[in-house]
Coordinates of C-alpha atoms in Angstrom, one line a residue:
M998 CA 0.0 0.0 0.0
I999 CA 1.5 3.4 -1.0
D1000 CA 0.3 7.0 -0.9
H1001 CA 1.3 8.0 -4.4
L1002 CA -1.4 8.5 -7.0
S1003 CA -0.2 7.1 -10.3
R1004 CA -1.1 8.5 -13.6
A1005 CA -3.7 5.8 -14.0
V1006 CA -5.4 6.7 -10.8
I1007 CA -5.5 10.4 -11.6
S1008 CA -7.0 9.6 -15.0
D1009 CA -9.7 7.4 -13.5
P1010 CA -13.1 9.4 -13.6
E1011 CA -14.3 7.9 -10.3
Q1012 CA -11.1 8.9 -8.6
N1013 CA -11.3 12.4 -10.1
L1014 CA -14.8 12.7 -8.9
A1015 CA -13.8 11.8 -5.4
I1016 CA -11.0 14.4 -5.5
E1017 CA -13.4 17.0 -6.8
Q1018 CA -15.9 16.4 -4.0
K1019 CA -13.3 16.6 -1.3
E1020 CA -11.5 19.7 -2.8
S1021 CA -14.6 21.7 -3.8
D1022 CA -14.6 23.6 -0.5
H1023 CA -10.8 24.1 -0.4
I1024 CA -9.9 26.7 -3.1
L1025 CA -6.2 27.6 -2.8
P1026 CA -5.7 30.5 -0.4
D1027 CA -3.1 33.2 -0.5
S1028 CA 0.3 32.0 0.7
K1029 CA 0.6 34.3 3.7
M1030 CA -3.1 33.8 4.7
T1031 CA -3.0 30.1 5.3
P1032 CA 0.2 28.0 5.6
L1033 CA 0.3 25.3 2.9
R1034 CA 0.6 22.6 5.5
F1035 CA -2.9 23.3 6.9
R1036 CA -4.6 22.8 3.6
K1037 CA -6.7 19.7 3.1
R1038 CA -5.1 17.8 0.1
T1039 CA -6.1 14.4 -1.3
L1040 CA -3.3 14.1 -3.8
H1041 CA -0.7 11.5 -2.8
E1042 CA -2.8 10.5 0.2
T1043 CA -4.9 7.9 -1.3
K1044 CA -3.7 4.3 -0.6
I1045 CA -3.7 1.9 -3.5
R1046 CA -2.2 -1.5 -4.1
T1047 CA 1.0 -1.8 -5.9
H1048 CA 3.5 -4.4 -7.0
S1049 CA 6.4 -2.0 -6.2
T1050 CA 8.8 -2.8 -3.3
L1051 CA 8.6 0.9 -2.3
T1052 CA 6.9 1.2 1.1
E1053 CA 4.4 3.7 2.3
N1054 CA 6.9 5.1 4.7
V1055 CA 9.5 5.7 2.0
L1056 CA 7.1 7.5 -0.2
S1057 CA 5.8 9.7 2.7
H1058 CA 9.2 11.5 2.5
K1059 CA 7.9 14.1 0.1
L1060 CA 7.9 17.8 -0.1
Q1061 CA 4.7 19.6 -1.3
F1062 CA 4.9 23.0 -3.0
D1063 CA 2.7 25.5 -5.0
G1064 CA 3.8 27.0 -8.2
R1065 CA 3.0 29.3 -11.0
I1066 CA 4.2 29.6 -14.7
L1067 CA 6.5 32.5 -15.6
S1068 CA 4.7 33.9 -18.6
R1069 CA 3.2 37.1 -19.9
N1070 CA 0.3 35.0 -21.2
G1071 CA -2.5 35.6 -18.8
R1072 CA -4.1 32.2 -19.1
D1073 CA -0.8 30.4 -18.4
A1074 CA 0.4 32.9 -15.7
C1075 CA -2.8 32.4 -13.6
R1076 CA -2.7 28.5 -13.7
E1077 CA -2.6 27.2 -10.1
L1078 CA -0.1 24.3 -9.8
I1079 CA 0.8 22.0 -6.9
G1080 CA 3.8 19.8 -6.9
F1081 CA 5.5 17.0 -5.0
F1082 CA 9.2 16.2 -4.7
F1083 CA 10.1 12.7 -3.5
T1084 CA 13.4 12.4 -1.7
H1085 CA 13.6 8.6 -2.0
D1086 CA 14.4 8.8 -5.7
Q1087 CA 14.7 12.6 -6.3
S1088 CA 11.7 12.5 -8.6
L1089 CA 9.0 15.2 -8.8
T1090 CA 5.5 15.5 -10.2
I1091 CA 3.2 18.5 -10.7
Y1092 CA -0.6 18.9 -11.1
E1093 CA -2.8 21.7 -12.1
Y1094 CA -5.9 22.6 -10.1
R1095 CA -8.8 23.9 -12.2
Q1096 CA -12.0 25.4 -10.8
F1097 CA -15.2 24.9 -12.6
G1098 CA -18.0 27.1 -11.3
K1099 CA -18.1 27.9 -7.6
N1100 CA -18.2 24.4 -6.1
R1101 CA -16.2 22.1 -8.4
T1102 CA -12.4 21.7 -8.6
N1103 CA -10.6 19.2 -10.8
V1104 CA -7.0 18.1 -10.7
L1105 CA -5.1 17.2 -13.8
P1106 CA -1.6 15.9 -14.4
F1107 CA 0.8 18.7 -15.6
I1108 CA 4.3 17.3 -15.3
Q1109 CA 4.4 13.5 -15.0
K1110 CA 6.3 11.8 -12.1
S1111 CA 9.9 11.4 -13.2
I1112 CA 13.5 12.5 -12.4
Y1113 CA 14.3 15.8 -14.1
N1114 CA 17.3 18.0 -14.6
H1115 CA 17.8 21.8 -14.6
Q1116 CA 17.6 23.1 -18.2
C1117 CA 19.3 26.4 -17.7
G1118 CA 21.5 28.4 -15.3
R1119 CA 24.5 27.2 -13.3
R1120 CA 22.9 23.9 -12.5
K1121 CA 22.0 23.1 -16.1
G1122 CA 22.2 19.3 -16.6
K1123 CA 22.1 18.6 -12.9
Q1124 CA 19.4 16.6 -11.3
Y1125 CA 16.9 18.3 -9.1
R1126 CA 17.7 17.9 -5.4
L1127 CA 16.0 19.0 -2.2
G1128 CA 18.1 22.1 -2.0
D1129 CA 16.6 23.4 -5.2
F1130 CA 13.1 23.8 -3.6
Y1131 CA 12.3 27.0 -1.8
V1132 CA 10.0 30.0 -2.3
G1133 CA 11.2 32.0 -5.3
A1134 CA 13.1 29.1 -6.9
T1135 CA 12.6 28.5 -10.6
L1136 CA 12.1 25.0 -12.1
T1137 CA 12.8 24.5 -15.8
F1138 CA 11.6 21.8 -18.2
F1139 CA 11.7 21.2 -21.9
S1140 CA 8.1 21.8 -23.1
S1141 CA 8.6 19.3 -25.9
D1142 CA 9.0 16.5 -23.3
H1143 CA 5.5 17.0 -22.1
L1144 CA 3.0 16.5 -25.0
S1145 CA -0.1 17.1 -22.9
L1146 CA 0.9 20.7 -22.1
P1147 CA -1.4 23.5 -23.6
E1148 CA -0.3 24.7 -27.0
S1149 CA 0.4 28.2 -25.6
I1150 CA 3.1 26.7 -23.3
K1151 CA 4.6 24.4 -26.0
E1152 CA 5.2 27.4 -28.2
N1153 CA 8.2 28.2 -25.9
T1154 CA 11.2 25.8 -25.7
L1155 CA 11.4 26.1 -21.9
L1156 CA 8.6 25.9 -19.4
K1157 CA 9.6 27.9 -16.3
L1158 CA 7.8 27.3 -13.0
R1159 CA 8.2 29.6 -10.0
I1160 CA 7.7 28.1 -6.5
T1161 CA 5.3 30.3 -4.7
N1162 CA 4.7 28.4 -1.5
I1163 CA 6.2 25.4 0.3
D1164 CA 5.6 23.1 3.2
Q1165 CA 8.3 24.6 5.4
I1166 CA 7.9 22.0 8.2
A1167 CA 8.3 19.1 5.9
L1168 CA 11.3 20.9 4.2
D1169 CA 13.1 21.4 7.5
S1170 CA 12.5 17.8 8.5
L1171 CA 13.7 16.4 5.2
K1172 CA 16.8 18.7 5.2
T1173 CA 17.8 17.3 8.6
A1174 CA 18.2 13.8 7.1
S1175 CA 19.7 15.1 3.8
V1176 CA 23.4 15.9 3.0
E1177 CA 23.9 18.0 0.0
Q1178 CA 27.1 19.8 -1.0
E1179 CA 27.7 21.7 -4.2
D1180 CA 29.9 24.5 -2.9
D1181 CA 31.3 25.6 -6.3
I1182 CA 27.8 26.0 -7.7
I1183 CA 26.6 27.8 -4.6
I1184 CA 29.5 30.3 -4.8
Q1185 CA 28.8 30.9 -8.6
E1186 CA 25.1 31.5 -7.9
T1187 CA 25.9 33.9 -5.0
N1188 CA 28.3 35.8 -7.3
D1189 CA 25.6 36.0 -10.0
R1190 CA 23.1 37.5 -7.5
L1191 CA 25.7 40.1 -6.5
V1192 CA 26.2 41.1 -10.1
F1193 CA 22.4 41.7 -10.5
K1194 CA 22.2 43.4 -7.1
A1195 CA 24.9 45.9 -8.1
I1196 CA 23.0 46.8 -11.3
Q1197 CA 19.7 47.1 -9.4
D1198 CA 21.2 49.3 -6.8
V1199 CA 22.5 51.7 -9.5
L1200 CA 19.1 51.9 -11.1
K1201 CA 17.1 52.0 -7.8
E1202 CA 16.8 55.8 -7.5
K1203 CA 15.5 56.3 -11.1
L1204 CA 13.1 53.4 -10.7
H1205 CA 11.9 54.6 -7.4
K1206 CA 10.8 57.9 -9.0
R1207 CA 9.5 56.6 -12.3
G1208 CA 8.9 52.9 -11.6
V1209 CA 5.4 52.6 -13.2
R1210 CA 6.3 54.5 -16.4
I1211 CA 9.6 52.7 -16.9
L1212 CA 8.3 49.2 -16.3
T1213 CA 5.2 49.6 -18.4
G1214 CA 7.2 51.4 -21.1
L1215 CA 9.9 48.7 -21.2
G1216 CA 7.2 46.0 -21.4
K1217 CA 5.6 47.7 -24.4
Y1218 CA 9.0 48.5 -26.0
F1219 CA 10.2 44.9 -25.8
Q1220 CA 6.9 43.7 -27.4
Q1221 CA 7.5 46.0 -30.3
L1222 CA 11.0 44.8 -30.8
D1223 CA 9.9 41.1 -30.6
K1224 CA 9.0 40.7 -34.2
E1225 CA 9.0 36.9 -34.0
G1226 CA 6.7 36.9 -31.0
N1227 CA 8.8 34.3 -29.0
G1228 CA 9.9 36.6 -26.3
L1229 CA 13.6 36.5 -27.2
L1230 CA 15.8 39.6 -28.0
D1231 CA 19.5 40.1 -28.7
K1232 CA 22.1 42.1 -26.9
A1233 CA 21.8 45.1 -29.1
D1234 CA 18.0 45.3 -28.4
F1235 CA 18.5 45.3 -24.7
K1236 CA 21.3 47.9 -24.9
Q1237 CA 19.0 50.1 -27.0
A1238 CA 16.1 49.6 -24.6
L1239 CA 18.2 50.7 -21.6
K1240 CA 19.4 53.7 -23.5
V1241 CA 15.9 54.7 -24.6
F1242 CA 14.6 54.6 -20.9
H1243 CA 17.8 56.3 -19.6
L1244 CA 18.8 53.3 -17.5
E1245 CA 22.5 53.7 -17.7
V1246 CA 24.5 50.5 -16.9
S1247 CA 28.3 50.4 -17.2
E1248 CA 29.7 48.2 -20.1
K1249 CA 31.4 45.9 -17.5
D1250 CA 28.2 45.4 -15.5
F1251 CA 26.1 44.8 -18.7
E1252 CA 28.6 42.2 -20.0
S1253 CA 28.7 40.4 -16.7
A1254 CA 24.9 40.3 -16.6
W1255 CA 24.8 39.1 -20.2
L1256 CA 27.1 36.2 -19.6
I1257 CA 24.8 35.0 -16.8
L1258 CA 21.6 35.5 -18.7
N1259 CA 22.9 34.1 -22.1
D1260 CA 23.8 30.8 -20.5
N1261 CA 23.1 28.8 -23.7
G1262 CA 25.3 31.0 -25.8
N1263 CA 22.8 31.5 -28.6
G1264 CA 22.9 35.3 -28.4
K1265 CA 19.2 35.6 -27.4
V1266 CA 17.7 36.1 -24.0
D1267 CA 14.0 36.1 -22.9
Y1268 CA 13.1 39.7 -22.1
G1269 CA 11.2 38.7 -19.0
E1270 CA 14.4 37.1 -17.6
F1271 CA 16.4 40.2 -18.6
K1272 CA 14.0 42.5 -16.8
R1273 CA 13.9 40.3 -13.7
G1274 CA 17.7 40.2 -13.6
I1275 CA 18.5 43.9 -14.3
I1276 CA 15.5 45.5 -12.5
G1277 CA 14.4 42.8 -10.0
E1278 CA 10.8 41.8 -9.2
M1279 CA 8.3 41.9 -6.4
N1280 CA 8.2 39.0 -4.0
E1281 CA 5.8 36.1 -4.4
Y1282 CA 3.4 37.3 -1.7
R1283 CA 2.8 40.5 -3.6
K1284 CA 2.7 38.7 -6.9
S1285 CA -0.1 36.5 -5.5
Y1286 CA -2.3 39.5 -5.1
V1287 CA -1.6 40.8 -8.6
R1288 CA -2.6 37.5 -10.0
K1289 CA -5.7 37.3 -7.8
A1290 CA -6.8 40.8 -8.9
F1291 CA -6.3 39.9 -12.6
M1292 CA -8.2 36.6 -12.2
K1293 CA -11.1 38.4 -10.7
L1294 CA -11.2 40.8 -13.7
D1295 CA -10.6 38.1 -16.3
F1296 CA -13.7 36.1 -15.5
N1297 CA -13.7 34.6 -19.1
K1298 CA -10.1 33.3 -18.6
S1299 CA -9.0 34.8 -21.9
G1300 CA -5.7 36.2 -20.6
S1301 CA -6.8 39.8 -21.3
V1302 CA -9.4 42.2 -19.9
P1303 CA -11.4 44.9 -21.7
I1304 CA -10.7 48.4 -20.6
I1305 CA -14.4 48.9 -20.1
N1306 CA -14.5 46.1 -17.5
I1307 CA -11.6 47.6 -15.6
R1308 CA -13.4 50.9 -15.5
K1309 CA -16.5 49.2 -14.1
C1310 CA -14.7 47.2 -11.5
Y1311 CA -12.1 49.8 -10.3
C1312 CA -13.4 51.4 -7.1
A1313 CA -11.7 54.6 -6.0
K1314 CA -14.1 55.3 -3.1
K1315 CA -11.5 54.5 -0.4
H1316 CA -8.5 56.1 -2.1
S1317 CA -6.7 58.4 0.3
Q1318 CA -6.9 61.4 -2.1
V1319 CA -10.7 60.9 -2.3
I1320 CA -11.1 60.5 1.5
S1321 CA -9.1 63.7 2.0
G1322 CA -11.1 65.6 -0.5
H1323 CA -8.2 66.4 -2.8
S1324 CA -9.6 64.3 -5.7
T1325 CA -12.9 62.8 -6.9
E1326 CA -13.4 59.2 -7.5
E1327 CA -13.7 59.8 -11.2
E1328 CA -10.4 61.8 -11.3
I1329 CA -8.6 58.9 -9.5
K1330 CA -10.1 56.3 -11.8
S1331 CA -9.3 58.3 -15.0
S1332 CA -5.7 58.9 -13.8
F1333 CA -5.3 55.1 -13.2
L1334 CA -6.8 54.1 -16.6
E1335 CA -4.7 56.8 -18.4
T1336 CA -1.4 55.3 -17.0
L1337 CA -2.5 51.8 -17.7
K1338 CA -3.5 52.5 -21.3
V1339 CA -0.1 53.9 -22.0
A1340 CA 1.4 50.4 -21.3
C1341 CA -1.1 48.6 -23.5
S1342 CA -0.4 47.5 -27.1
K1343 CA -4.2 47.5 -27.8
S1344 CA -6.3 50.5 -26.9
D1345 CA -9.3 48.6 -25.7
E1346 CA -7.8 45.8 -23.6
V1347 CA -5.2 45.0 -21.0
S1348 CA -3.1 41.8 -21.1
Y1349 CA -1.9 40.1 -18.0
G1350 CA 1.7 41.1 -18.8
E1351 CA 0.8 44.8 -19.0
F1352 CA -1.2 44.6 -15.8
E1353 CA 1.7 42.9 -14.1
D1354 CA 4.1 45.6 -15.4
Y1355 CA 2.0 48.3 -13.9
Y1356 CA 2.0 46.8 -10.4
E1357 CA 5.7 45.7 -10.7
G1358 CA 6.6 49.4 -11.2
L1359 CA 4.3 50.5 -8.4
S1360 CA 5.9 47.9 -6.1
I1361 CA 9.4 49.4 -6.4
G1362 CA 8.4 52.5 -4.4
I1363 CA 6.6 50.6 -1.6
V1364 CA 8.6 49.1 1.2
D1365 CA 6.0 47.4 3.3
D1366 CA 4.3 44.3 1.9
E1367 CA 0.9 45.0 3.5
D1368 CA 0.9 48.6 2.2
F1369 CA 1.3 47.2 -1.3
V1370 CA -1.4 44.5 -0.8
N1371 CA -3.8 47.1 0.5
I1372 CA -3.3 49.1 -2.7
L1373 CA -4.6 46.0 -4.6
R1374 CA -7.3 45.0 -2.1
T1375 CA -9.0 48.4 -1.8
P1376 CA -9.9 49.2 -5.5
W1377 CA -10.4 45.5 -6.6
G1378 CA -12.2 44.2 -3.6
I1379 CA -10.1 41.1 -3.1

């Protein structure tokens, strides 16, 4: 008897129904609101017969985590993923939770259980290990290895997943029994982070003053340069973009960053990765509220929201300027929409990437997490 749900079990309609019934009242909460370990999960807890010699005790040594897809495509960026890493064989598996209506949640295989390797970065080619799992870590897979993935994801060579939440108690327990040493790689990764931090520190003052305009402008500019629509640009494109937005970076710093980002040596880098490296990004707690707000607006799950819907849903009643009497609700709403429209490639709708760019820029000037979250909670009612 083991507690691992095989692909056959997950594919069984009766099993799916049981999972749906048990999960229907347990929609994924925000990472800081409810610790992952308190959530009721049925995945990998159903006992089934097996001819394997693996024992239930061995398979219980697993780490559970939540994740999201790094993508500017709204439908993909808002997918809710849950994964498991098994320490007995260093394998992992990932599922997608899908909500149908208000009371029905289904779970579908996303990444089949197997042993996987890093596909980029300093650890490229190395097998995933326990130390690779923490909030903010990025897992990479070749999309061509997973034929059941949505077509929008398979358009990209690499599927990149960001860990947004993790069972910290299980992680601490598993780490106690685990011995991992990769000192050389750890030193290299630390040096890489220092390279990016040095650049981010140089740009911090300019971004603090003009964060929203720069981030939304950069996003739009990169889209215009991306003639092939694959999200990849070359060194000259990035240098030109930094020049256009007056984000001066020394030649030495730029070359150091480029060597890290262009790890496959093909002369092309994903502009989302470039932006995250050079400018940085908000933490996963803040990002969870950005996604939550967008998902509330994108009730058709199309990946973009009509401007007219944003105007209807945006509530400025509790805005500090309105409360103080310095501005009217309509003035605040119009100002917000005007800034947002500048970032949009289409005049009548906002994509997830453009929505995220706006709040990414806003986040730069806000130190406290709760202050930022309240900026999202108040107008969107989340």
